[in-house]
Amino acid sequence: MRITLKQLMIFEAVARSGQVAKAAARVNLSAPATSMALSELEKQLDTRLFERIGNRLQLNSQGAMLLPLATSVLQQVDAIELAFTPSATVLAGSLSVSASNTIGNFLLSKAAVAFSQLHPEVNIDLNIDNSRHVIREVAEFRAELGFIEGYCLDSRIDVSAWHHDKLKVFCHPAHPFAGQRVNPETLRDALWVLREEGSGTREYFVNAANKLNLRPEVRYTFPTPDAIKQAVKQGAGLGVLSELAIEKELNRREINVVDVVGMQLERPFYLLRHKHHSFTPLAKAFIEFCDNFLRLDKALD
């Protein structure tokens, strides 16, 4: 039995993307060739590696067992190639990154573009979803790096603090609480417009509110910051988002902040990696670049 590096690359690409077409684009092959290589690998191993669920391919138990082994082999090959590259400063290849909405939309999207412009041979595959989804992506080896605002208790994942943020309670300018400093008990009958379950923003706010014996009555739930801002601007209730997400609307006076006495809304951001997945040189370079980029971006603001 002769398993090739190309087969392992294709397997890993399909495992990360969940679709043959997307994997084919990552490994620069046609979809039929990618599908054929995957079938050949399964034939050589005498086992199926995926189950089809809807239009996606989901790793089965055998595939889940193979993925960390394949990733480890490919990382070692990358390390060998890097060690013998004439210029160690030249970065190339693909990096799969998963980030929660606030970090992905307002921080990493800008940093990823700047990094790719600096290193044209690099492709940053940035997926943006809620914190729960990001944790699952990292745990299942679909993303090499994860960035979240929520908590991660998954024992398979190494978690480290990475920058910080502040949530803001906000409302329509005509709301009675607009621009006011209010006590928590004043908000007991308030209606809220929040992110969906699984969102780090929602989880952090609800925990902060519960510490003040406040149980927010959620009137509307939306998966994106833009939808929440639009609902609040229509008078749907009080919203809670990162200060990064509402900066423009505050400057245009489309919304107003509500200061809640005693509510602690400072929160950390977290960097995730699988415990069985060491940072590649490309991942390390991207993390360092993001740190410097975000510090500079904040200073310029």
PDB file of C-alpha atoms in Angstrom:
ATOM      1  CA  MET A   1       0.000   0.000   0.000  1.00  0.00           C
ATOM      2  CA  ARG A   2       1.499   3.322  -1.140  1.00  0.00           C
ATOM      3  CA  ILE A   3      -0.264   6.426   0.181  1.00  0.00           C
ATOM      4  CA  THR A   4       0.946   9.613  -1.489  1.00  0.00           C
ATOM      5  CA  LEU A   5       1.320  13.087  -0.047  1.00  0.00           C
ATOM      6  CA  LYS A   6      -1.088  14.316  -2.717  1.00  0.00           C
ATOM      7  CA  GLN A   7      -3.755  11.939  -1.425  1.00  0.00           C
ATOM      8  CA  LEU A   8      -3.237  13.182   2.126  1.00  0.00           C
ATOM      9  CA  MET A   9      -3.413  16.806   0.954  1.00  0.00           C
ATOM     10  CA  ILE A  10      -6.674  16.092  -0.854  1.00  0.00           C
ATOM     11  CA  PHE A  11      -8.095  14.227   2.131  1.00  0.00           C
ATOM     12  CA  GLU A  12      -7.217  17.096   4.485  1.00  0.00           C
ATOM     13  CA  ALA A  13      -8.661  19.679   2.086  1.00  0.00           C
ATOM     14  CA  VAL A  14     -11.955  17.779   1.814  1.00  0.00           C
ATOM     15  CA  ALA A  15     -12.069  17.286   5.587  1.00  0.00           C
ATOM     16  CA  ARG A  16     -11.606  21.022   6.171  1.00  0.00           C
ATOM     17  CA  SER A  17     -13.992  22.280   3.497  1.00  0.00           C
ATOM     18  CA  GLY A  18     -16.603  19.524   3.575  1.00  0.00           C
ATOM     19  CA  GLN A  19     -17.002  19.748  -0.210  1.00  0.00           C
ATOM     20  CA  VAL A  20     -15.036  18.224  -3.086  1.00  0.00           C
ATOM     21  CA  ALA A  21     -15.344  21.346  -5.263  1.00  0.00           C
ATOM     22  CA  LYS A  22     -13.886  23.628  -2.588  1.00  0.00           C
ATOM     23  CA  ALA A  23     -11.133  21.122  -1.805  1.00  0.00           C
ATOM     24  CA  ALA A  24     -10.276  20.860  -5.503  1.00  0.00           C
ATOM     25  CA  ALA A  25      -9.724  24.615  -5.691  1.00  0.00           C
ATOM     26  CA  ARG A  26      -7.390  24.479  -2.693  1.00  0.00           C
ATOM     27  CA  VAL A  27      -5.205  21.717  -4.158  1.00  0.00           C
ATOM     28  CA  ASN A  28      -5.354  23.038  -7.747  1.00  0.00           C
ATOM     29  CA  LEU A  29      -7.114  20.011  -9.234  1.00  0.00           C
ATOM     30  CA  SER A  30     -10.391  19.457 -11.022  1.00  0.00           C
ATOM     31  CA  ALA A  31     -13.317  18.210  -8.958  1.00  0.00           C
ATOM     32  CA  PRO A  32     -13.381  14.812 -10.765  1.00  0.00           C
ATOM     33  CA  ALA A  33      -9.639  14.313 -10.178  1.00  0.00           C
ATOM     34  CA  THR A  34     -10.051  15.224  -6.513  1.00  0.00           C
ATOM     35  CA  SER A  35     -12.964  12.832  -6.106  1.00  0.00           C
ATOM     36  CA  MET A  36     -11.023  10.058  -7.826  1.00  0.00           C
ATOM     37  CA  ALA A  37      -7.967  10.562  -5.596  1.00  0.00           C
ATOM     38  CA  LEU A  38     -10.154  10.457  -2.494  1.00  0.00           C
ATOM     39  CA  SER A  39     -11.838   7.261  -3.672  1.00  0.00           C
ATOM     40  CA  GLU A  40      -8.437   5.701  -4.353  1.00  0.00           C
ATOM     41  CA  LEU A  41      -7.284   6.561  -0.832  1.00  0.00           C
ATOM     42  CA  GLU A  42     -10.390   4.947   0.654  1.00  0.00           C
ATOM     43  CA  LYS A  43      -9.781   1.896  -1.541  1.00  0.00           C
ATOM     44  CA  GLN A  44      -6.168   1.623  -0.375  1.00  0.00           C
ATOM     45  CA  LEU A  45      -7.189   1.911   3.276  1.00  0.00           C
ATOM     46  CA  ASP A  46     -10.143  -0.416   2.685  1.00  0.00           C
ATOM     47  CA  THR A  47     -12.516   1.887   4.543  1.00  0.00           C
ATOM     48  CA  ARG A  48     -14.816   4.837   3.993  1.00  0.00           C
ATOM     49  CA  LEU A  49     -13.584   8.110   5.471  1.00  0.00           C
ATOM     50  CA  PHE A  50     -16.643  10.330   4.982  1.00  0.00           C
ATOM     51  CA  GLU A  51     -20.415  10.232   5.232  1.00  0.00           C
ATOM     52  CA  ARG A  52     -22.511  12.426   2.946  1.00  0.00           C
ATOM     53  CA  ILE A  53     -24.892  14.705   4.860  1.00  0.00           C
ATOM     54  CA  GLY A  54     -26.887  16.896   2.508  1.00  0.00           C
ATOM     55  CA  ASN A  55     -24.402  18.543   0.160  1.00  0.00           C
ATOM     56  CA  ARG A  56     -21.478  18.156   2.571  1.00  0.00           C
ATOM     57  CA  LEU A  57     -19.005  15.389   3.335  1.00  0.00           C
ATOM     58  CA  GLN A  58     -18.688  14.736   7.072  1.00  0.00           C
ATOM     59  CA  LEU A  59     -15.784  12.764   8.562  1.00  0.00           C
ATOM     60  CA  ASN A  60     -16.806   9.412  10.013  1.00  0.00           C
ATOM     61  CA  SER A  61     -14.909   7.746  12.876  1.00  0.00           C
ATOM     62  CA  GLN A  62     -12.220   6.381  10.539  1.00  0.00           C
ATOM     63  CA  GLY A  63     -11.750   9.737   8.865  1.00  0.00           C
ATOM     64  CA  ALA A  64     -11.567  11.503  12.232  1.00  0.00           C
ATOM     65  CA  MET A  65      -8.812   9.080  13.250  1.00  0.00           C
ATOM     66  CA  LEU A  66      -6.858   9.702  10.051  1.00  0.00           C
ATOM     67  CA  LEU A  67      -7.104  13.515  10.014  1.00  0.00           C
ATOM     68  CA  PRO A  68      -4.615  14.352  12.823  1.00  0.00           C
ATOM     69  CA  LEU A  69      -2.173  11.768  11.434  1.00  0.00           C
ATOM     70  CA  ALA A  70      -2.413  13.219   7.934  1.00  0.00           C
ATOM     71  CA  THR A  71      -2.082  16.779   9.239  1.00  0.00           C
ATOM     72  CA  SER A  72       1.024  15.830  11.218  1.00  0.00           C
ATOM     73  CA  VAL A  73       2.672  14.287   8.144  1.00  0.00           C
ATOM     74  CA  LEU A  74       1.889  17.323   5.988  1.00  0.00           C
ATOM     75  CA  GLN A  75       3.226  19.687   8.647  1.00  0.00           C
ATOM     76  CA  GLN A  76       6.490  17.762   8.768  1.00  0.00           C
ATOM     77  CA  VAL A  77       6.789  17.981   4.993  1.00  0.00           C
ATOM     78  CA  ASP A  78       6.155  21.738   5.190  1.00  0.00           C
ATOM     79  CA  ALA A  79       8.891  22.021   7.824  1.00  0.00           C
ATOM     80  CA  ILE A  80      11.347  20.140   5.592  1.00  0.00           C
ATOM     81  CA  GLU A  81      10.559  22.361   2.609  1.00  0.00           C
ATOM     82  CA  LEU A  82      10.868  25.501   4.724  1.00  0.00           C
ATOM     83  CA  ALA A  83      14.229  24.402   6.146  1.00  0.00           C
ATOM     84  CA  PHE A  84      15.656  24.052   2.650  1.00  0.00           C
ATOM     85  CA  THR A  85      14.013  27.100   1.108  1.00  0.00           C
ATOM     86  CA  PRO A  86      16.723  29.549  -0.084  1.00  0.00           C
ATOM     87  CA  SER A  87      14.899  32.498   1.440  1.00  0.00           C
ATOM     88  CA  ALA A  88      13.249  31.644   4.756  1.00  0.00           C
ATOM     89  CA  THR A  89      11.377  34.949   4.629  1.00  0.00           C
ATOM     90  CA  VAL A  90       9.246  33.843   1.673  1.00  0.00           C
ATOM     91  CA  LEU A  91       5.884  32.586   2.888  1.00  0.00           C
ATOM     92  CA  ALA A  92       3.564  30.534   0.701  1.00  0.00           C
ATOM     93  CA  GLY A  93       0.622  28.184   0.974  1.00  0.00           C
ATOM     94  CA  SER A  94      -2.878  28.206   2.459  1.00  0.00           C
ATOM     95  CA  LEU A  95      -3.925  28.940   6.018  1.00  0.00           C
ATOM     96  CA  SER A  96      -7.392  28.010   7.244  1.00  0.00           C
ATOM     97  CA  VAL A  97      -8.683  30.473   9.842  1.00  0.00           C
ATOM     98  CA  SER A  98     -12.061  30.476  11.589  1.00  0.00           C
ATOM     99  CA  ALA A  99     -13.204  33.575  13.474  1.00  0.00           C
ATOM    100  CA  SER A 100     -16.303  34.689  15.318  1.00  0.00           C
ATOM    101  CA  ASN A 101     -18.358  37.521  13.825  1.00  0.00           C
ATOM    102  CA  THR A 102     -16.894  40.515  15.645  1.00  0.00           C
ATOM    103  CA  ILE A 103     -13.273  39.460  15.228  1.00  0.00           C
ATOM    104  CA  GLY A 104     -13.729  38.238  11.672  1.00  0.00           C
ATOM    105  CA  ASN A 105     -15.724  41.164  10.315  1.00  0.00           C
ATOM    106  CA  PHE A 106     -14.042  44.061  12.095  1.00  0.00           C
ATOM    107  CA  LEU A 107     -10.456  42.896  12.703  1.00  0.00           C
ATOM    108  CA  LEU A 108      -9.229  39.824  10.835  1.00  0.00           C
ATOM    109  CA  SER A 109     -10.768  40.615   7.451  1.00  0.00           C
ATOM    110  CA  LYS A 110      -8.597  43.735   7.185  1.00  0.00           C
ATOM    111  CA  ALA A 111      -5.530  41.975   8.581  1.00  0.00           C
ATOM    112  CA  ALA A 112      -5.923  38.992   6.227  1.00  0.00           C
ATOM    113  CA  VAL A 113      -6.038  41.234   3.152  1.00  0.00           C
ATOM    114  CA  ALA A 114      -2.979  43.199   4.299  1.00  0.00           C
ATOM    115  CA  PHE A 115      -1.068  39.979   5.040  1.00  0.00           C
ATOM    116  CA  SER A 116      -1.883  38.498   1.623  1.00  0.00           C
ATOM    117  CA  GLN A 117      -0.797  41.724  -0.081  1.00  0.00           C
ATOM    118  CA  LEU A 118       2.525  41.476   1.746  1.00  0.00           C
ATOM    119  CA  HIS A 119       2.869  37.769   0.903  1.00  0.00           C
ATOM    120  CA  PRO A 120       1.271  37.196  -2.547  1.00  0.00           C
ATOM    121  CA  GLU A 121       1.958  33.444  -2.435  1.00  0.00           C
ATOM    122  CA  VAL A 122      -0.235  33.055   0.654  1.00  0.00           C
ATOM    123  CA  ASN A 123      -3.960  32.347   0.633  1.00  0.00           C
ATOM    124  CA  ILE A 124      -5.863  33.064   3.867  1.00  0.00           C
ATOM    125  CA  ASP A 125      -9.099  31.064   3.941  1.00  0.00           C
ATOM    126  CA  LEU A 126     -11.141  33.015   6.511  1.00  0.00           C
ATOM    127  CA  ASN A 127     -14.441  31.551   7.677  1.00  0.00           C
ATOM    128  CA  ILE A 128     -16.688  33.761   9.850  1.00  0.00           C
ATOM    129  CA  ASP A 129     -19.376  32.325  12.129  1.00  0.00           C
ATOM    130  CA  ASN A 130     -20.330  32.312  15.813  1.00  0.00           C
ATOM    131  CA  SER A 131     -17.976  31.179  18.591  1.00  0.00           C
ATOM    132  CA  ARG A 132     -19.597  27.749  18.956  1.00  0.00           C
ATOM    133  CA  HIS A 133     -19.023  27.042  15.265  1.00  0.00           C
ATOM    134  CA  VAL A 134     -15.403  28.250  15.437  1.00  0.00           C
ATOM    135  CA  ILE A 135     -14.682  25.903  18.346  1.00  0.00           C
ATOM    136  CA  ARG A 136     -16.111  22.995  16.362  1.00  0.00           C
ATOM    137  CA  GLU A 137     -14.033  23.932  13.294  1.00  0.00           C
ATOM    138  CA  VAL A 138     -10.807  23.860  15.318  1.00  0.00           C
ATOM    139  CA  ALA A 139     -11.757  20.708  17.241  1.00  0.00           C
ATOM    140  CA  GLU A 140     -12.464  18.861  13.978  1.00  0.00           C
ATOM    141  CA  PHE A 141      -9.227  20.095  12.320  1.00  0.00           C
ATOM    142  CA  ARG A 142     -11.159  22.151   9.759  1.00  0.00           C
ATOM    143  CA  ALA A 143      -9.364  25.328  10.860  1.00  0.00           C
ATOM    144  CA  GLU A 144      -5.739  25.650  11.902  1.00  0.00           C
ATOM    145  CA  LEU A 145      -6.449  28.828  13.873  1.00  0.00           C
ATOM    146  CA  GLY A 146      -9.574  29.976  15.672  1.00  0.00           C
ATOM    147  CA  PHE A 147     -10.425  33.395  17.106  1.00  0.00           C
ATOM    148  CA  ILE A 148     -13.424  33.815  19.413  1.00  0.00           C
ATOM    149  CA  GLU A 149     -15.039  36.212  21.892  1.00  0.00           C
ATOM    150  CA  GLY A 150     -16.786  33.507  23.914  1.00  0.00           C
ATOM    151  CA  TYR A 151     -15.592  30.824  26.286  1.00  0.00           C
ATOM    152  CA  CYS A 152     -14.071  27.539  25.144  1.00  0.00           C
ATOM    153  CA  LEU A 153     -14.210  24.541  27.466  1.00  0.00           C
ATOM    154  CA  ASP A 154     -13.373  21.889  24.854  1.00  0.00           C
ATOM    155  CA  SER A 155     -10.549  19.764  26.288  1.00  0.00           C
ATOM    156  CA  ARG A 156      -9.153  19.133  22.782  1.00  0.00           C
ATOM    157  CA  ILE A 157      -8.313  22.797  22.276  1.00  0.00           C
ATOM    158  CA  ASP A 158      -5.515  24.993  23.587  1.00  0.00           C
ATOM    159  CA  VAL A 159      -6.841  28.466  24.469  1.00  0.00           C
ATOM    160  CA  SER A 160      -4.790  31.636  24.954  1.00  0.00           C
ATOM    161  CA  ALA A 161      -5.823  35.246  25.554  1.00  0.00           C
ATOM    162  CA  TRP A 162      -5.583  37.437  22.453  1.00  0.00           C
ATOM    163  CA  HIS A 163      -6.435  41.154  22.631  1.00  0.00           C
ATOM    164  CA  HIS A 164      -9.605  42.524  24.250  1.00  0.00           C
ATOM    165  CA  ASP A 165     -12.870  44.273  23.481  1.00  0.00           C
ATOM    166  CA  LYS A 166     -15.774  46.089  25.115  1.00  0.00           C
ATOM    167  CA  LEU A 167     -19.471  45.503  24.568  1.00  0.00           C
ATOM    168  CA  LYS A 168     -21.920  48.399  24.456  1.00  0.00           C
ATOM    169  CA  VAL A 169     -25.636  48.540  25.207  1.00  0.00           C
ATOM    170  CA  PHE A 170     -27.284  50.851  22.673  1.00  0.00           C
ATOM    171  CA  CYS A 171     -30.705  52.058  21.533  1.00  0.00           C
ATOM    172  CA  HIS A 172     -32.623  54.307  19.137  1.00  0.00           C
ATOM    173  CA  PRO A 173     -31.937  58.036  19.782  1.00  0.00           C
ATOM    174  CA  ALA A 174     -35.604  58.547  20.734  1.00  0.00           C
ATOM    175  CA  HIS A 175     -35.554  55.752  23.323  1.00  0.00           C
ATOM    176  CA  PRO A 176     -36.078  56.939  26.954  1.00  0.00           C
ATOM    177  CA  PHE A 177     -32.692  55.452  27.939  1.00  0.00           C
ATOM    178  CA  ALA A 178     -30.736  57.075  25.094  1.00  0.00           C
ATOM    179  CA  GLY A 179     -27.488  58.519  26.433  1.00  0.00           C
ATOM    180  CA  GLN A 180     -28.543  57.771  30.010  1.00  0.00           C
ATOM    181  CA  ARG A 181     -26.829  56.037  32.920  1.00  0.00           C
ATOM    182  CA  VAL A 182     -29.372  53.571  34.296  1.00  0.00           C
ATOM    183  CA  ASN A 183     -29.572  51.059  37.135  1.00  0.00           C
ATOM    184  CA  PRO A 184     -30.025  47.356  36.239  1.00  0.00           C
ATOM    185  CA  GLU A 185     -33.473  47.214  37.860  1.00  0.00           C
ATOM    186  CA  THR A 186     -34.631  49.915  35.422  1.00  0.00           C
ATOM    187  CA  LEU A 187     -34.082  47.420  32.594  1.00  0.00           C
ATOM    188  CA  ARG A 188     -36.213  44.591  33.989  1.00  0.00           C
ATOM    189  CA  ASP A 189     -39.051  45.238  31.523  1.00  0.00           C
ATOM    190  CA  ALA A 190     -36.811  46.203  28.613  1.00  0.00           C
ATOM    191  CA  LEU A 191     -36.935  44.301  25.331  1.00  0.00           C
ATOM    192  CA  TRP A 192     -33.644  43.164  23.815  1.00  0.00           C
ATOM    193  CA  VAL A 193     -32.306  42.466  20.346  1.00  0.00           C
ATOM    194  CA  LEU A 194     -29.456  39.963  20.665  1.00  0.00           C
ATOM    195  CA  ARG A 195     -27.265  37.574  18.723  1.00  0.00           C
ATOM    196  CA  GLU A 196     -28.216  33.916  18.375  1.00  0.00           C
ATOM    197  CA  GLU A 197     -27.450  31.099  20.834  1.00  0.00           C
ATOM    198  CA  GLY A 198     -23.811  30.082  20.427  1.00  0.00           C
ATOM    199  CA  SER A 199     -22.649  33.664  19.936  1.00  0.00           C
ATOM    200  CA  GLY A 200     -19.809  34.783  22.214  1.00  0.00           C
ATOM    201  CA  THR A 201     -21.278  38.287  22.342  1.00  0.00           C
ATOM    202  CA  ARG A 202     -24.630  37.014  23.584  1.00  0.00           C
ATOM    203  CA  GLU A 203     -23.058  34.597  26.065  1.00  0.00           C
ATOM    204  CA  TYR A 204     -20.817  37.260  27.597  1.00  0.00           C
ATOM    205  CA  PHE A 205     -23.608  39.837  27.892  1.00  0.00           C
ATOM    206  CA  VAL A 206     -26.126  37.405  29.413  1.00  0.00           C
ATOM    207  CA  ASN A 207     -23.549  36.306  32.004  1.00  0.00           C
ATOM    208  CA  ALA A 208     -22.778  39.950  32.862  1.00  0.00           C
ATOM    209  CA  ALA A 209     -26.500  40.720  33.176  1.00  0.00           C
ATOM    210  CA  ASN A 210     -27.169  37.648  35.326  1.00  0.00           C
ATOM    211  CA  LYS A 211     -24.495  38.774  37.782  1.00  0.00           C
ATOM    212  CA  LEU A 212     -26.700  41.836  38.373  1.00  0.00           C
ATOM    213  CA  ASN A 213     -29.820  39.645  38.734  1.00  0.00           C
ATOM    214  CA  LEU A 214     -31.013  40.864  35.356  1.00  0.00           C
ATOM    215  CA  ARG A 215     -32.679  38.335  33.038  1.00  0.00           C
ATOM    216  CA  PRO A 216     -32.901  39.983  29.598  1.00  0.00           C
ATOM    217  CA  GLU A 217     -36.184  39.430  27.753  1.00  0.00           C
ATOM    218  CA  VAL A 218     -35.059  38.674  24.204  1.00  0.00           C
ATOM    219  CA  ARG A 219     -37.586  40.024  21.686  1.00  0.00           C
ATOM    220  CA  TYR A 220     -35.567  39.434  18.529  1.00  0.00           C
ATOM    221  CA  THR A 221     -32.603  37.230  17.658  1.00  0.00           C
ATOM    222  CA  PHE A 222     -30.370  37.856  14.642  1.00  0.00           C
ATOM    223  CA  PRO A 223     -27.132  36.201  13.444  1.00  0.00           C
ATOM    224  CA  THR A 224     -25.344  39.354  12.250  1.00  0.00           C
ATOM    225  CA  PRO A 225     -24.401  42.724  13.769  1.00  0.00           C
ATOM    226  CA  ASP A 226     -25.939  44.583  10.813  1.00  0.00           C
ATOM    227  CA  ALA A 227     -29.344  42.976  11.374  1.00  0.00           C
ATOM    228  CA  ILE A 228     -29.248  43.865  15.074  1.00  0.00           C
ATOM    229  CA  LYS A 229     -28.315  47.479  14.366  1.00  0.00           C
ATOM    230  CA  GLN A 230     -31.081  47.800  11.797  1.00  0.00           C
ATOM    231  CA  ALA A 231     -33.671  46.404  14.230  1.00  0.00           C
ATOM    232  CA  VAL A 232     -32.567  48.776  16.990  1.00  0.00           C
ATOM    233  CA  LYS A 233     -32.715  51.726  14.583  1.00  0.00           C
ATOM    234  CA  GLN A 234     -36.316  50.715  13.902  1.00  0.00           C
ATOM    235  CA  GLY A 235     -37.076  50.895  17.622  1.00  0.00           C
ATOM    236  CA  ALA A 236     -37.208  47.131  18.279  1.00  0.00           C
ATOM    237  CA  GLY A 237     -35.464  47.417  21.655  1.00  0.00           C
ATOM    238  CA  LEU A 238     -32.024  47.562  23.244  1.00  0.00           C
ATOM    239  CA  GLY A 239     -29.073  46.007  21.442  1.00  0.00           C
ATOM    240  CA  VAL A 240     -25.692  44.740  22.597  1.00  0.00           C
ATOM    241  CA  LEU A 241     -22.668  44.583  20.307  1.00  0.00           C
ATOM    242  CA  SER A 242     -18.946  45.207  20.320  1.00  0.00           C
ATOM    243  CA  GLU A 243     -17.932  48.857  20.248  1.00  0.00           C
ATOM    244  CA  LEU A 244     -16.108  47.933  17.026  1.00  0.00           C
ATOM    245  CA  ALA A 245     -19.423  47.044  15.390  1.00  0.00           C
ATOM    246  CA  ILE A 246     -21.288  50.248  16.234  1.00  0.00           C
ATOM    247  CA  GLU A 247     -18.552  52.866  15.834  1.00  0.00           C
ATOM    248  CA  LYS A 248     -19.876  54.274  12.541  1.00  0.00           C
ATOM    249  CA  GLU A 249     -23.494  54.410  13.711  1.00  0.00           C
ATOM    250  CA  LEU A 250     -22.474  56.228  16.903  1.00  0.00           C
ATOM    251  CA  ASN A 251     -20.486  58.784  14.914  1.00  0.00           C
ATOM    252  CA  ARG A 252     -23.488  59.353  12.638  1.00  0.00           C
ATOM    253  CA  ARG A 253     -25.748  59.613  15.720  1.00  0.00           C
ATOM    254  CA  GLU A 254     -28.030  56.890  14.412  1.00  0.00           C
ATOM    255  CA  ILE A 255     -27.918  55.161  17.812  1.00  0.00           C
ATOM    256  CA  ASN A 256     -27.049  56.097  21.398  1.00  0.00           C
ATOM    257  CA  VAL A 257     -25.195  54.225  24.131  1.00  0.00           C
ATOM    258  CA  VAL A 258     -26.902  53.215  27.376  1.00  0.00           C
ATOM    259  CA  ASP A 259     -24.551  53.032  30.381  1.00  0.00           C
ATOM    260  CA  VAL A 260     -25.696  50.306  32.797  1.00  0.00           C
ATOM    261  CA  VAL A 261     -24.436  50.832  36.358  1.00  0.00           C
ATOM    262  CA  GLY A 262     -22.222  47.982  37.545  1.00  0.00           C
ATOM    263  CA  MET A 263     -22.331  45.960  34.334  1.00  0.00           C
ATOM    264  CA  GLN A 264     -18.857  44.728  33.388  1.00  0.00           C
ATOM    265  CA  LEU A 265     -18.660  44.495  29.613  1.00  0.00           C
ATOM    266  CA  GLU A 266     -14.893  44.353  29.067  1.00  0.00           C
ATOM    267  CA  ARG A 267     -14.071  40.990  27.523  1.00  0.00           C
ATOM    268  CA  PRO A 268     -11.030  39.153  26.182  1.00  0.00           C
ATOM    269  CA  PHE A 269     -10.608  37.685  22.736  1.00  0.00           C
ATOM    270  CA  TYR A 270      -9.149  34.183  22.531  1.00  0.00           C
ATOM    271  CA  LEU A 271      -6.842  32.373  20.116  1.00  0.00           C
ATOM    272  CA  LEU A 272      -7.568  28.658  19.621  1.00  0.00           C
ATOM    273  CA  ARG A 273      -5.557  25.764  18.247  1.00  0.00           C
ATOM    274  CA  HIS A 274      -6.002  22.018  18.476  1.00  0.00           C
ATOM    275  CA  LYS A 275      -3.686  20.452  21.069  1.00  0.00           C
ATOM    276  CA  HIS A 276      -2.525  17.924  18.461  1.00  0.00           C
ATOM    277  CA  HIS A 277      -1.845  20.616  15.884  1.00  0.00           C
ATOM    278  CA  SER A 278       1.365  22.648  16.208  1.00  0.00           C
ATOM    279  CA  PHE A 279       1.526  26.110  14.686  1.00  0.00           C
ATOM    280  CA  THR A 280       3.059  26.044  11.219  1.00  0.00           C
ATOM    281  CA  PRO A 281       5.566  28.784  10.303  1.00  0.00           C
ATOM    282  CA  LEU A 282       2.813  30.400   8.232  1.00  0.00           C
ATOM    283  CA  ALA A 283       0.386  30.370  11.173  1.00  0.00           C
ATOM    284  CA  LYS A 284       3.012  31.884  13.481  1.00  0.00           C
ATOM    285  CA  ALA A 285       3.779  34.614  10.958  1.00  0.00           C
ATOM    286  CA  PHE A 286       0.080  35.413  10.538  1.00  0.00           C
ATOM    287  CA  ILE A 287      -0.528  35.648  14.292  1.00  0.00           C
ATOM    288  CA  GLU A 288       2.461  37.962  14.750  1.00  0.00           C
ATOM    289  CA  PHE A 289       1.354  40.096  11.805  1.00  0.00           C
ATOM    290  CA  CYS A 290      -2.188  40.386  13.191  1.00  0.00           C
ATOM    291  CA  ASP A 291      -0.862  41.465  16.586  1.00  0.00           C
ATOM    292  CA  ASN A 292       1.214  44.247  15.025  1.00  0.00           C
ATOM    293  CA  PHE A 293      -1.492  45.202  12.510  1.00  0.00           C
ATOM    294  CA  LEU A 294      -4.197  45.553  15.154  1.00  0.00           C
ATOM    295  CA  ARG A 295      -1.980  47.592  17.464  1.00  0.00           C
ATOM    296  CA  LEU A 296      -1.141  49.958  14.595  1.00  0.00           C
ATOM    297  CA  ASP A 297      -4.777  50.126  13.467  1.00  0.00           C
ATOM    298  CA  LYS A 298      -5.883  50.990  17.000  1.00  0.00           C
ATOM    299  CA  ALA A 299      -3.192  53.663  17.339  1.00  0.00           C
ATOM    300  CA  LEU A 300      -4.277  55.286  14.055  1.00  0.00           C
ATOM    301  CA  ASP A 301      -7.905  55.345  15.198  1.00  0.00           C
TER     302      ASP A 301
END
